[in-house]
Structures are given as C-alpha cells and as structure tokens.
Short mmCIF file of C-alpha atoms and ligand atoms in Angstrom, two decimals:
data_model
loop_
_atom_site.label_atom_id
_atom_site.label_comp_id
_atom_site.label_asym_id
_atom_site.label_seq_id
_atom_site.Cartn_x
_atom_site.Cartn_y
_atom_site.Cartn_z
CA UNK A 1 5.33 -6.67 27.83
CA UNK A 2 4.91 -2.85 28.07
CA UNK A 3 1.33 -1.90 29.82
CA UNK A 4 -0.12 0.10 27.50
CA UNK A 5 -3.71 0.81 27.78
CA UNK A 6 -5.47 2.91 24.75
CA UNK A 7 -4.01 3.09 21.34
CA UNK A 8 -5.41 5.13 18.29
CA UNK A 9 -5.10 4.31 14.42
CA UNK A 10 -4.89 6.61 11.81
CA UNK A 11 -4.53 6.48 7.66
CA UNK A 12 -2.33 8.92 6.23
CA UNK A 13 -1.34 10.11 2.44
CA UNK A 14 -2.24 8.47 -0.41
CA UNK A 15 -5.15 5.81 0.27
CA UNK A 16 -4.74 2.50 -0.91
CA UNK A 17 -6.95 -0.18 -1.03
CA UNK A 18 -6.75 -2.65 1.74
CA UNK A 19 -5.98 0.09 4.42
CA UNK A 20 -9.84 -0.67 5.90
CA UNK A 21 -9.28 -4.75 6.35
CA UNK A 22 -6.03 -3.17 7.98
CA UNK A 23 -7.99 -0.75 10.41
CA UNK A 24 -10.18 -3.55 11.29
CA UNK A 25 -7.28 -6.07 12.40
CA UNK A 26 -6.14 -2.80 14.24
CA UNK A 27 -9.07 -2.33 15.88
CA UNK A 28 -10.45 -6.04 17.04
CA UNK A 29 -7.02 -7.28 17.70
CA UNK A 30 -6.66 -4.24 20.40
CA UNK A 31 -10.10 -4.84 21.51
CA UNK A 32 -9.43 -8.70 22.16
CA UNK A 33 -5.93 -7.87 24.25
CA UNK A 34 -8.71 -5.63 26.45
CA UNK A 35 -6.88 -2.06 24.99
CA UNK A 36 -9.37 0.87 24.28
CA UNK A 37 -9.11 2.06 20.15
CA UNK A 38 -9.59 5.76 19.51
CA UNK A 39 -9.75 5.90 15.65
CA UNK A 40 -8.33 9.35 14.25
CA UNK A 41 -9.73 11.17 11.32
CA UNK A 42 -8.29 12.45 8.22
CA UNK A 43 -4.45 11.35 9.20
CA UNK A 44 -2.61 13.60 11.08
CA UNK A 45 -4.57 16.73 10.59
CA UNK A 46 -6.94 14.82 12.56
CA UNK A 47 -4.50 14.82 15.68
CA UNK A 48 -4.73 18.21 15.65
CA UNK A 49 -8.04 19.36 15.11
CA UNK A 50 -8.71 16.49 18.04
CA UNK A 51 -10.90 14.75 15.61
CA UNK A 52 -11.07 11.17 16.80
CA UNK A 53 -13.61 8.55 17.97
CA UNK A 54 -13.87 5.76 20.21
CA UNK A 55 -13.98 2.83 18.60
CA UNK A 56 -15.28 -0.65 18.94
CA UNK A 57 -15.35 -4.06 17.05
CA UNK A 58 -18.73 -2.68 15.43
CA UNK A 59 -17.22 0.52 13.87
CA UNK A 60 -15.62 -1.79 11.50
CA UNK A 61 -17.97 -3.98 10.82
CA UNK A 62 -18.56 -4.65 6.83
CA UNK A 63 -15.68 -2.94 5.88
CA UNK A 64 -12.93 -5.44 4.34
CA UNK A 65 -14.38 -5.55 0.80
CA UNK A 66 -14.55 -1.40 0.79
CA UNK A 67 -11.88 1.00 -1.02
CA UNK A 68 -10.28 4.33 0.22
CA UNK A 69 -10.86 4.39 3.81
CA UNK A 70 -13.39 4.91 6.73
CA UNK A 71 -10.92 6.83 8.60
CA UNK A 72 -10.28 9.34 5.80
CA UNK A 73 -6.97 10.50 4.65
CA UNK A 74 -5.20 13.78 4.26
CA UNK A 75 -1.70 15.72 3.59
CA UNK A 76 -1.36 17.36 6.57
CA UNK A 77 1.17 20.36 6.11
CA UNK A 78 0.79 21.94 9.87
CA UNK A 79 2.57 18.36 11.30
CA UNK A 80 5.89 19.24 10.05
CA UNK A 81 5.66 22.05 12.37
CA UNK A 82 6.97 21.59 16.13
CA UNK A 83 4.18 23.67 16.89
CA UNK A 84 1.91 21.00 15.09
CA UNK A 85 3.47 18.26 16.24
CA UNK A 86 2.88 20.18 19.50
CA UNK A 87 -0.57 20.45 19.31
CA UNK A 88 -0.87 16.81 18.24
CA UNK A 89 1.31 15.76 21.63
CA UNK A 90 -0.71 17.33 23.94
CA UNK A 91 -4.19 16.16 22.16
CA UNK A 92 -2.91 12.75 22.66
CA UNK A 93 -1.78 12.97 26.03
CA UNK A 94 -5.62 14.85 26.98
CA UNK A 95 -7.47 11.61 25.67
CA UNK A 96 -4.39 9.23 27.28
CA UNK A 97 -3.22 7.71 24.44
CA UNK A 98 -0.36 5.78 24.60
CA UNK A 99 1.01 4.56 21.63
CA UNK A 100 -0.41 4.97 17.40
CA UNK A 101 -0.79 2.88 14.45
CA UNK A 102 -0.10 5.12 11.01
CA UNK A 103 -0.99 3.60 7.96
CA UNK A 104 0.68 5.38 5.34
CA UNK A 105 3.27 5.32 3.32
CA UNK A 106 7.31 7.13 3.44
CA UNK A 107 6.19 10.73 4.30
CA UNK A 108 3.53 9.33 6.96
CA UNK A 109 6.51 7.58 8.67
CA UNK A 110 9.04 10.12 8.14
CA UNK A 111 6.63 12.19 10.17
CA UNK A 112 5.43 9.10 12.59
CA UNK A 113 9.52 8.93 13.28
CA UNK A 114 10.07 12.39 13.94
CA UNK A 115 7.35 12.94 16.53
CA UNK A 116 7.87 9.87 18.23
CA UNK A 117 11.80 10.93 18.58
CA UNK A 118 10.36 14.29 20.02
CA UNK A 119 7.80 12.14 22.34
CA UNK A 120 9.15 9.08 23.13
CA UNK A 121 6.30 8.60 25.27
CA UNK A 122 4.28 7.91 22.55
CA UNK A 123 5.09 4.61 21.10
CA UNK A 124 4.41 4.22 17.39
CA UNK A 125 3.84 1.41 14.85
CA UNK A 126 3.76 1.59 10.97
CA UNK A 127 1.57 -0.40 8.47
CA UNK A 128 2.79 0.22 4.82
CA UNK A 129 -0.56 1.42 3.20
CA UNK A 130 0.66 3.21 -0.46
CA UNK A 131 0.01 1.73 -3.90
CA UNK A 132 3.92 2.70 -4.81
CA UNK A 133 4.83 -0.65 -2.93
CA UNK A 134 8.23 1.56 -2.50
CA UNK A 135 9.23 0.84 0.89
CA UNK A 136 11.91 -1.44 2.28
CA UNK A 137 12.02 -4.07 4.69
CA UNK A 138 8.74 -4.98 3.43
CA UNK A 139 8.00 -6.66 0.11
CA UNK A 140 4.39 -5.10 -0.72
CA UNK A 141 2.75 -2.67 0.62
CA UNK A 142 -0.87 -2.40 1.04
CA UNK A 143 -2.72 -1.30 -2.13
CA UNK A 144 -0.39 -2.22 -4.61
CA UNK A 145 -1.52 -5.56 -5.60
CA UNK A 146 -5.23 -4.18 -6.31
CA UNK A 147 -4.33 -0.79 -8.23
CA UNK A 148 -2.07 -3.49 -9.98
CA UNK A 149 -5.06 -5.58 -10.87
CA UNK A 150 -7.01 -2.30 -11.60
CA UNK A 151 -4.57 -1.44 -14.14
CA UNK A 152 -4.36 -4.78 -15.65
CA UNK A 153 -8.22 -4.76 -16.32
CA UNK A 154 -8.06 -1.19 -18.29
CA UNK A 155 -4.89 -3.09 -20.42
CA UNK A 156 -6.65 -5.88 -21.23
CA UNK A 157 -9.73 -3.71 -22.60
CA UNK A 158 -7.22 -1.33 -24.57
CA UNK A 159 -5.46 -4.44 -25.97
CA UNK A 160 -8.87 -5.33 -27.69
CA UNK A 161 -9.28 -1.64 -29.26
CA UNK A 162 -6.11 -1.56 -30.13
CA UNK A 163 -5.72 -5.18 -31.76
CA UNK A 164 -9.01 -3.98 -33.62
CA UNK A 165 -7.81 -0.88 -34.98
CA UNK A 166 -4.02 -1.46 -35.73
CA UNK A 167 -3.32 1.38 -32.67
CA UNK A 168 -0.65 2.24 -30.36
CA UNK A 169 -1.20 2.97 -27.16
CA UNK A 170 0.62 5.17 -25.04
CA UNK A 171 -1.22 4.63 -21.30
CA UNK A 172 0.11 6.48 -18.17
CA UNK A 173 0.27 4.77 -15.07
CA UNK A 174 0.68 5.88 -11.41
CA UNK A 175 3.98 6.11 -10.41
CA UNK A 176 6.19 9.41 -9.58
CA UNK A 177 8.99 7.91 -8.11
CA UNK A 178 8.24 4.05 -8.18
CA UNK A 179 8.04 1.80 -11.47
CA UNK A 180 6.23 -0.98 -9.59
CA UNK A 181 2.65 -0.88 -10.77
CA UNK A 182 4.25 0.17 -14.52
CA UNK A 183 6.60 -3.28 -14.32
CA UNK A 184 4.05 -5.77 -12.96
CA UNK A 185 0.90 -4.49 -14.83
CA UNK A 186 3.09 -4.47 -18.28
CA UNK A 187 4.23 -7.98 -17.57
CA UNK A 188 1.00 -9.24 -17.23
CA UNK A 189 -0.55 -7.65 -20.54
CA UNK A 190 2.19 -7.88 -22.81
CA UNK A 191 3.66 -4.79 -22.86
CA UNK A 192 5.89 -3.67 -25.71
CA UNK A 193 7.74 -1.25 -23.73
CA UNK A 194 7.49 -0.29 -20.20
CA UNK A 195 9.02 3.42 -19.22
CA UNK A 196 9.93 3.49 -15.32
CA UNK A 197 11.22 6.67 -13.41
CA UNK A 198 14.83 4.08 -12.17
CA UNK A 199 15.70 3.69 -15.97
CA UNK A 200 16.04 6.12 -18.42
CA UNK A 201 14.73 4.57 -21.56
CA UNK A 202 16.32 6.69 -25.10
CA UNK A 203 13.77 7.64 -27.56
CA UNK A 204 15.55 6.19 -30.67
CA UNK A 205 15.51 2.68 -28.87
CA UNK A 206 12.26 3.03 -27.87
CA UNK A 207 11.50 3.97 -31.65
CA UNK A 208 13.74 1.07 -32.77
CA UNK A 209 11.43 -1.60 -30.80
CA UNK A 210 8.34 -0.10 -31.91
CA UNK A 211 9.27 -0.41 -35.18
CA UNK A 212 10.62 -3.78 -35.22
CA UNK A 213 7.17 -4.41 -33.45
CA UNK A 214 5.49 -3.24 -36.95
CA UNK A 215 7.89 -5.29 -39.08
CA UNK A 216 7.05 -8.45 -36.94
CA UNK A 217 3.77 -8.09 -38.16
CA UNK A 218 2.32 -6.96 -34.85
CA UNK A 219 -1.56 -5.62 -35.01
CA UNK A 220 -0.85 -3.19 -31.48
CA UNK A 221 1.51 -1.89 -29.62
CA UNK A 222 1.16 -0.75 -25.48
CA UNK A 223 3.91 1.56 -24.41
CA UNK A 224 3.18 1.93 -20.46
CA UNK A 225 4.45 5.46 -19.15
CA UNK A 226 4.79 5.65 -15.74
CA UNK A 227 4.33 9.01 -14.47
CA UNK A 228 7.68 9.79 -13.08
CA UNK A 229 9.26 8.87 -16.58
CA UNK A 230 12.22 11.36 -17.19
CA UNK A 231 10.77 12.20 -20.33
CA UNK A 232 7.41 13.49 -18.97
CA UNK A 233 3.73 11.98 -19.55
CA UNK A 234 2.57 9.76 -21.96
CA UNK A 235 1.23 12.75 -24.56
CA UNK A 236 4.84 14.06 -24.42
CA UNK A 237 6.02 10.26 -25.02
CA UNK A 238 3.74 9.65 -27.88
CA UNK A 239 4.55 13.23 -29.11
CA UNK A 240 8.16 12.12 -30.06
CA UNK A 241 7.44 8.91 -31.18
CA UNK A 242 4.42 9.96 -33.28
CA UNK A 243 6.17 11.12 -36.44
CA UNK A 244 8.50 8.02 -36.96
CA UNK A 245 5.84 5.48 -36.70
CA UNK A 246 3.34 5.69 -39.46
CA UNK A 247 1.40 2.50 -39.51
CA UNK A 248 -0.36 2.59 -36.23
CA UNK A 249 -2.67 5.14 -35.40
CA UNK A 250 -1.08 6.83 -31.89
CA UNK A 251 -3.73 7.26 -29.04
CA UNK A 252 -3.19 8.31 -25.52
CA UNK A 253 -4.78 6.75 -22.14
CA UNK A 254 -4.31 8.32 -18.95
CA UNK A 255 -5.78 6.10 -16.01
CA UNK A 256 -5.89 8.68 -13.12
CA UNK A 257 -7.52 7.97 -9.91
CA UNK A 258 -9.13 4.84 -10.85
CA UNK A 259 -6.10 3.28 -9.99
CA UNK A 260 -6.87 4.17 -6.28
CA UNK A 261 -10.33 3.15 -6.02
CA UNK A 262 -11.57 -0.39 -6.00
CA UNK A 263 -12.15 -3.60 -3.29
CA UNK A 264 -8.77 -4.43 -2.13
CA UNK A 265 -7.99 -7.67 -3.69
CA UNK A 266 -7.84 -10.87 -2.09
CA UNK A 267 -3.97 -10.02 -1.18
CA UNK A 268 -4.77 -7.29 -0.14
CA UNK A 269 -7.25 -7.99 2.51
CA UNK A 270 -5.13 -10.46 3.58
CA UNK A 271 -2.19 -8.71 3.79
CA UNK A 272 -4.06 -5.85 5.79
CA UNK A 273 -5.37 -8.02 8.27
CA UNK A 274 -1.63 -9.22 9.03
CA UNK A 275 -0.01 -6.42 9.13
CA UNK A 276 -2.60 -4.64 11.50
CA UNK A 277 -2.97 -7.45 13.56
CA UNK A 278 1.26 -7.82 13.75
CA UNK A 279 1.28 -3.87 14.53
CA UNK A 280 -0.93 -4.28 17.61
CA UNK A 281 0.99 -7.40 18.99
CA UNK A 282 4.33 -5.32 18.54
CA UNK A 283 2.90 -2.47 20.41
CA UNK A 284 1.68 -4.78 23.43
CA UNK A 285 5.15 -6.26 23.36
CA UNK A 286 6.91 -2.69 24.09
CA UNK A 287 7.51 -2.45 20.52
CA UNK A 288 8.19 1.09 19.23
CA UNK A 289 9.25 3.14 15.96
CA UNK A 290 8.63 0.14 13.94
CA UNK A 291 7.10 -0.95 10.58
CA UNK A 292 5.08 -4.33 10.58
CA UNK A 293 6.13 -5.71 6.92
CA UNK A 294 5.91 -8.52 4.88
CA UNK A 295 9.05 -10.39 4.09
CA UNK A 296 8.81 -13.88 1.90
CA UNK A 297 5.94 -14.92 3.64
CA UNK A 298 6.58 -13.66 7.12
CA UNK A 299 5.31 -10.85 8.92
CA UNK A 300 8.43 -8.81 10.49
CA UNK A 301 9.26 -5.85 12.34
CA UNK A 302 11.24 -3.12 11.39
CA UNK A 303 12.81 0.17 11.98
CA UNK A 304 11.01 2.94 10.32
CA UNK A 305 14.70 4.06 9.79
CA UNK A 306 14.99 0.87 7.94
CA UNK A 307 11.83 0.67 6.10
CA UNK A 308 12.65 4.80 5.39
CA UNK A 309 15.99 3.83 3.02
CA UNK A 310 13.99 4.04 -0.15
CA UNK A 311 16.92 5.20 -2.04
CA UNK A 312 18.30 1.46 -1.63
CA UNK A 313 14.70 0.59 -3.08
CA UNK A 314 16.13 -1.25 -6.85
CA UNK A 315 13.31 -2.04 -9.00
CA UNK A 316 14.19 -5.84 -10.11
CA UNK A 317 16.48 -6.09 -13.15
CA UNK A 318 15.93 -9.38 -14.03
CA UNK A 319 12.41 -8.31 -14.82
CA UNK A 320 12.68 -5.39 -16.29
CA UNK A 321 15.33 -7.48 -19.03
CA UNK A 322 12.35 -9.84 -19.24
CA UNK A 323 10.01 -7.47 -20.76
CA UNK A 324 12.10 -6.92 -23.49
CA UNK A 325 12.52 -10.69 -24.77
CA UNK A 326 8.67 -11.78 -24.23
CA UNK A 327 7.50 -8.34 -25.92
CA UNK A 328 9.59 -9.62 -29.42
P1 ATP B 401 1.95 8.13 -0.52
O1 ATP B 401 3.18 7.27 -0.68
O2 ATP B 401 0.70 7.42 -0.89
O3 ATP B 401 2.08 9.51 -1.13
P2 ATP B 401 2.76 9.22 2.00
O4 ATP B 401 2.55 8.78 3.40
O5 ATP B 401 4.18 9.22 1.49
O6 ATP B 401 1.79 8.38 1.08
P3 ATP B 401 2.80 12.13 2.11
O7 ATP B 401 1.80 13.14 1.65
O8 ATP B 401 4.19 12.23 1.60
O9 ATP B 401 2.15 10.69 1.81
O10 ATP B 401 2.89 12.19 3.70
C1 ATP B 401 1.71 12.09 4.49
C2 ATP B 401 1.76 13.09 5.61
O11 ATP B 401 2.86 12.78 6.48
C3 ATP B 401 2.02 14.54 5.19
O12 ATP B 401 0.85 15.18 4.73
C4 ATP B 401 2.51 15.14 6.51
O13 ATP B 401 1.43 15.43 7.37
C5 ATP B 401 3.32 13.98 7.11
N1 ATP B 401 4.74 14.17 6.83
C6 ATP B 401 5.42 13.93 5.69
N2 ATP B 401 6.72 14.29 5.82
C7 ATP B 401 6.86 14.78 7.07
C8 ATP B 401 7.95 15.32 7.82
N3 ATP B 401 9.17 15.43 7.31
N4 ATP B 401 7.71 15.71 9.10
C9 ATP B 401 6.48 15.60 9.63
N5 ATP B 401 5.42 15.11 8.98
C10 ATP B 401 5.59 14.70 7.73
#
C-alpha cells in the first residue's frame, strides 16, 4: 500500500462521452479512501497554467448523464516540452500532489508516460477516454459505444430518405486512424460497404458491389467512409463512384462533431465508473504508469507501454468479411 495523500484528475484530447461518470468514480472513490482530489482544467495545459480546484463529492454531483466534460479538454502543445513538463512538475509538487489520473486517449498517455519517467515521483494512472476505442490491453474505451450509438441514429434516419428516394449515400464517419465506429455502426444499419483506414478497399470492387446492389433490386445503398480512408473523404469517394452508377441519385453526409456530443450511454457510464474507480484503487495500491482497462468483463491493469502498442491494434477480420455476406 503506497501512502499517498492528494491525487488530481485531468481529461485530455479528444472528449468522449462517459469521461464525467469517470471523473466522478475518480473523485468519490478518492474521497471515500480519505485522499484529497484536486481536479485540473483543460488537460495538461491546465498543469501549467496551475489551473486546478479542490474538489469534493459535490463538484460532481449530477454529472453522469452529461457529455464532453466538466473538467474541459485541450491539445496542449507546450507539454512536449521539458520545459513544460517542467513547469507542470514543479506546479504539482507546490500543491503536493502525489500521483494523477489522465483520461485521454494514446497521445495523453504517451505524454502521461514520458513525464512520469522524468518524475517518478509522480505516480500516474490512465483511463482510456477516446471515441477511436484504439487502444490495447483494453477492449473499449470510453466514448466509443455512445458516438457508436450516435452514429447509428443518423443511419437509421438516412436509411429512410434514402429507401424513399432510390439514393446512395456516401456518409463520413469519425475515424483517422481507427475503423471502429465505421465497422460497428455499419453492422448495425446494414451497410453496403464499409471503407476503414486498416483495409484498402479498390474502387472497381467497390463499384462492382454497388452495382450488383442495383441489380438485386435494392431501393438504397449506404457506403460508410471513415475518415482516414486511403482514398480521402466521402465527396472524393462518391466522386469516383458517381459516374458508373446511374440509377441512384449520389448524396453525401458528413456527421462531424455530433459524433462527440451526447449522454454517454448506459455502457458508457458504466464503464466510466469502473475504470475510475479501478484507477484510484491501483494508485492506493502503489500502482504506477498504468492503464485501468476493460478486458472480457474484467477490469485490469496495464502498462501504458502496453496499452501504447497501437500498431498491434487489428481491426477484427471476421467482421469486416461479415459485412460483405449480410450486405448481398
Ligand atoms: P484522441 O485519441 O481523442 O485524439 P489523444 O489523447 O490521443 O486523444 P492528443 O491530442 O494526441 O489526444 O494528445 C493529447 C495531449 O497529450 C496533447 O495535446 C499533448 O499535450 C499530450 N501529448 C501527446 N503526445 C505527447 C508527447 N509525445 N509528449 C508529451 N505530451 C504529449
């Protein structure tokens, strides 16, 4: 059992839906093991401009069922710096804290690993908080099963348009480097073809499907782009594929931000309230440069090292095969 006394939590990069029910398990479960909670604002800019608060169970009360999060979020380029990282150091040390919660996703633990290799006194934990749901050693991350759901609502109203008006519909997802919310959300509305940023999909078989599609007497087609695709966005997509298909009438959707906003899901609040409340425990037990994750249906510990191998991160290929045989 290490002795540490105050902790602070802070939400980092992209915001994601569920990071507040996680702030909240952060915050009550420290209060309950008698540690002090100094929340930090706006990530780790906030370490350096020595914007934090205390906290107490009351700052985060009413707060599960709310999107983004109360902390605030931001890219913060100054904390690559060793003079940032500095800054942020000696900040810490002034208010005596001892070890951090990030909630964030691979950059916000690239830098929580760095620092806490240059200041080992500072023990930190990760919670994966990114809608990308792109790191290892856990299977979700926070976020991803509500923009997931968000998508999966705008499908379902596109379907209908589309059904009505013989259309096909090219709609961009978020996604640079991860196919994740692109896979899932296309399963679960049917799809005809799903383009992902691991697989390059050709343009003559994409062509090929579509028109099969039209020959099987099929009133729509959705072509999900996710943003990473090699090919570019879903205008340049539809752009290529526009000429050779001349039944449907070709519209583009790009959902944005909406994707980031929203009441985490039930998952998702869940899944927040774990992970936060796993992060504290791990910190009380001497735990350091870890990630609290979710694994089956077991919260687990690992090394940010670990968690940081997203290169080993495979998008499933059973699924992906799937998509093709129900879309027929
Ligand atoms: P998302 O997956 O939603 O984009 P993220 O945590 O990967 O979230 P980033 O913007 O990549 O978002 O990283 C968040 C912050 O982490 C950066 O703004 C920066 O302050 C810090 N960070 C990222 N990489 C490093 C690094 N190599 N060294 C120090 N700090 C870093």
């Amino acid at each position: 059992m290490s002795k540490i006394k105050k902790i602070a939590v802070l939400t980092s990069g992209g915001d994601a839906p569920g990071m507040n029910p996680c702030i909240r398990a952060v915050v009550r479960t420290a209060i309950y093991h008698k540690l002090d909670v100094v929340g930090i604002r706006q990530g780790y800019q906030g370490l350096i401009d020595n914007n934090m608060y205390d906290m107490s169970p009351r700052s985060v009360s009413n707060i599960l069922d709310l999107g983004g999060t109360i902390l605030k979020t931001a890219r913060c380029l100054p904390f690559r710096t060793d003079e940032g990282m500095e800054i942020a150091y000696n900040n810490l040390k002034a208010q005596g804290i001892e070890a951090l919660v990030v909630i964030g996703g691979d950059g916000t633990f690239t830098g929580a690993l760095r620092f806490s290799k240059k200041y080992p006194d500072i023990a930190v934990m990760g919670v994966p908080g990114t809608i990308d749901n792109d790191l290892c050693g856990t299977d979700y991350t926070l976020g991803f099963d509500t923009a997931t759901n968000t998508v999966i609502e705008a499908l379902d109203k596109i379907r209908d348009t589309a059904d009505a008006h013989d259309r096909l519909f090219f709609i961009e997802v978020m996604g640079r480097d991860s196919g994740c919310i692109a896979l899932r959300a296309g399963i679960s509305c049917g799809a005809e073809a799903i383009l992902l940023p691991e697989k390059e999909t050709a343009i003559h078989e994409l062509i090929a499907s579509l028109k099969a599609g039209e020959h099987n007497k099929k009133s729509s087609s959705i072509v999900i782009v996710a943003e990473g695709d090699k090919h570019g966005g879903a205008y340049d997509v539809a752009q290529m594929v526009k000429e050779e298909i001349k039944n449907y009438d070709v519209k583009v959707t790009i959902l944005g931000h909406l994707q980031r906003g929203g009441s985490p899901s039930a998952f998702d609040r869940i899944l927040g309230s774990r992970l936060g409340y796993a992060a504290v425990l791990g910190l009380i037990n001497g735990e350091t440069q870890k990630m609290a994750g979710l694994k089956g249906n077991s919260v687990r510990l690992t090394s940010l090292e670990e968690a940081l191998m997203v290169h080993e991160y495979k998008l499933e290929e059973d699924l992906m095969q799937m998509v093709e045989i129900l879309s027929i």
